[in-house]
Amino acid sequence: MLEAGVFEKVIPDSGSSFKLLTFSENELCSNPHWHFHPEYEIAYISNGVGRRQVGNHASVFSDGDLIAIGPFVPHYRFGTGGSEPYTTVAVQISQSFMNQDIFNIPELRAIHKFKKISPYGVSYSNEIKEEVGQILLKMTKSVGFQRFQLLLTVLSILSNTDSYQLLNTTAASCTVGDRESQRIKKVYQMIETNYRNQISIEQVAEELSLSVTYTCRFLKEKLFKTFSEILNEYRVSVASELLLETNKNVIEICYEVGYNNISHFNRRFKSITGVSPKEYRKLYINTKVVAPLLG
């Protein structure tokens, strides 16, 4: 079981049994923390290139995204890092809502499939993304029973399609205490702020006020990875986005994301994505497919 994340308390909208959120690019980037909550979540990003991190999975999307996650699944950000304007709509649904008897009637029984696969983290095809995205946008302009009906329609579509990809090979639900949560948050904040520079495990340990030995064990137990693996995955994730979003050459990107040796960068990139940076750009730029990061 994954143990990571900052607990986020979700309060349903006034007069509603679920919460609907709408973000612009500027609003979303102000709070991109690694967190989890007891609610199911469906998130739509209208367009653009960006990174997704759900459970143990990290990857890049190149034409917007539609993601579903189950209760207690840690996730990092839903948005893009580019300059192109975009909108994110997210709906957060309580477990008590999803466990209502109404979902046992024949017409709605298929929604149990959504409940079953969401703990793995789910990415949907572009066709489903566009269909559901339009409904979610319509929900932002609706209230009361009409909004409720639209949510049922979204759940029905997601439960009756096979056009999706599970993002984790096992359920990615987590349990974590407040102290561990704050430590993990500090690690990701340190990486996000300093990934362009050299960061040592000694610096991380000092930031956490822990010994180096305990810090290594803590990261391995809670995130199932060494600090080096976590840092390299983050750098490669940023590099992947730059390859798709900018015209910078591979050497420029290598140095921009914190590597000082192009051969080392190429090896790390290929070990995580399965292809070289040049092959990655050739495969995914100007396409509408998800560019996966392995591991």
mmCIF file with all atom_site columns, C-alpha atoms in Angstrom, residues 23-25 28 43-49 61-66 78-80 84-89 126 129-130 133-134 136-137 288:
data_model
loop_
_atom_site.group_PDB
_atom_site.id
_atom_site.type_symbol
_atom_site.label_atom_id
_atom_site.label_alt_id
_atom_site.label_comp_id
_atom_site.label_asym_id
_atom_site.label_entity_id
_atom_site.label_seq_id
_atom_site.pdbx_PDB_ins_code
_atom_site.Cartn_x
_atom_site.Cartn_y
_atom_site.Cartn_z
_atom_site.occupancy
_atom_site.B_iso_or_equiv
_atom_site.pdbx_formal_charge
_atom_site.auth_seq_id
_atom_site.auth_comp_id
_atom_site.auth_asym_id
_atom_site.auth_atom_id
_atom_site.pdbx_PDB_model_num
ATOM 1  C CA . PHE A 1 23  ? -9.326  26.259 -12.179 1.00 0.00 ? 23  PHE A CA 1
ATOM 2  C CA . SER A 1 24  ? -7.605  28.506 -14.641 1.00 0.00 ? 24  SER A CA 1
ATOM 3  C CA . GLU A 1 25  ? -3.926  27.916 -15.366 1.00 0.00 ? 25  GLU A CA 1
ATOM 4  C CA . LEU A 1 28  ? -4.098  25.782 -10.446 1.00 0.00 ? 28  LEU A CA 1
ATOM 5  C CA . ALA A 1 43  ? -10.439 15.761 -13.341 1.00 0.00 ? 43  ALA A CA 1
ATOM 6  C CA . TYR A 1 44  ? -10.579 17.216 -16.857 1.00 0.00 ? 44  TYR A CA 1
ATOM 7  C CA . ILE A 1 45  ? -7.825  19.374 -18.377 1.00 0.00 ? 45  ILE A CA 1
ATOM 8  C CA . SER A 1 46  ? -9.094  20.975 -21.562 1.00 0.00 ? 46  SER A CA 1
ATOM 9  C CA . ASN A 1 47  ? -5.829  21.086 -23.563 1.00 0.00 ? 47  ASN A CA 1
ATOM 10 C CA . GLY A 1 48  ? -2.072  21.466 -23.449 1.00 0.00 ? 48  GLY A CA 1
ATOM 11 C CA . VAL A 1 49  ? 0.969   19.437 -22.419 1.00 0.00 ? 49  VAL A CA 1
ATOM 12 C CA . PHE A 1 61  ? -0.025  14.055 -21.521 1.00 0.00 ? 61  PHE A CA 1
ATOM 13 C CA . SER A 1 62  ? 0.112   16.052 -24.735 1.00 0.00 ? 62  SER A CA 1
ATOM 14 C CA . ASP A 1 63  ? -3.437  17.226 -25.519 1.00 0.00 ? 63  ASP A CA 1
ATOM 15 C CA . GLY A 1 64  ? -5.252  17.742 -22.251 1.00 0.00 ? 64  GLY A CA 1
ATOM 16 C CA . ASP A 1 65  ? -6.337  14.911 -19.970 1.00 0.00 ? 65  ASP A CA 1
ATOM 17 C CA . LEU A 1 66  ? -9.196  13.118 -18.255 1.00 0.00 ? 66  LEU A CA 1
ATOM 18 C CA . PHE A 1 78  ? -3.780  18.250 -12.568 1.00 0.00 ? 78  PHE A CA 1
ATOM 19 C CA . GLY A 1 79  ? -2.724  20.910 -15.027 1.00 0.00 ? 79  GLY A CA 1
ATOM 20 C CA . THR A 1 80  ? -0.087  21.929 -17.539 1.00 0.00 ? 80  THR A CA 1
ATOM 21 C CA . GLU A 1 84  ? -1.252  27.916 -23.588 1.00 0.00 ? 84  GLU A CA 1
ATOM 22 C CA . PRO A 1 85  ? -4.494  28.857 -21.771 1.00 0.00 ? 85  PRO A CA 1
ATOM 23 C CA . TYR A 1 86  ? -6.451  25.928 -20.414 1.00 0.00 ? 86  TYR A CA 1
ATOM 24 C CA . THR A 1 87  ? -9.221  25.096 -17.958 1.00 0.00 ? 87  THR A CA 1
ATOM 25 C CA . THR A 1 88  ? -9.408  22.314 -15.398 1.00 0.00 ? 88  THR A CA 1
ATOM 26 C CA . VAL A 1 89  ? -12.703 21.054 -14.010 1.00 0.00 ? 89  VAL A CA 1
ATOM 27 C CA . ASN A 1 126 ? -9.206  11.464 -26.165 1.00 0.00 ? 126 ASN A CA 1
ATOM 28 C CA . LYS A 1 129 ? -12.082 13.001 -22.647 1.00 0.00 ? 129 LYS A CA 1
ATOM 29 C CA . GLU A 1 130 ? -13.823 15.313 -25.106 1.00 0.00 ? 130 GLU A CA 1
ATOM 30 C CA . GLY A 1 133 ? -15.122 17.254 -20.657 1.00 0.00 ? 133 GLY A CA 1
ATOM 31 C CA . GLN A 1 134 ? -18.019 19.027 -22.349 1.00 0.00 ? 134 GLN A CA 1
ATOM 32 C CA . LEU A 1 136 ? -18.170 18.740 -16.889 1.00 0.00 ? 136 LEU A CA 1
ATOM 33 C CA . LEU A 1 137 ? -17.949 22.235 -18.374 1.00 0.00 ? 137 LEU A CA 1
ATOM 34 C CA . LYS A 1 288 ? -2.756  13.232 -29.209 1.00 0.00 ? 288 LYS A CA 1
#
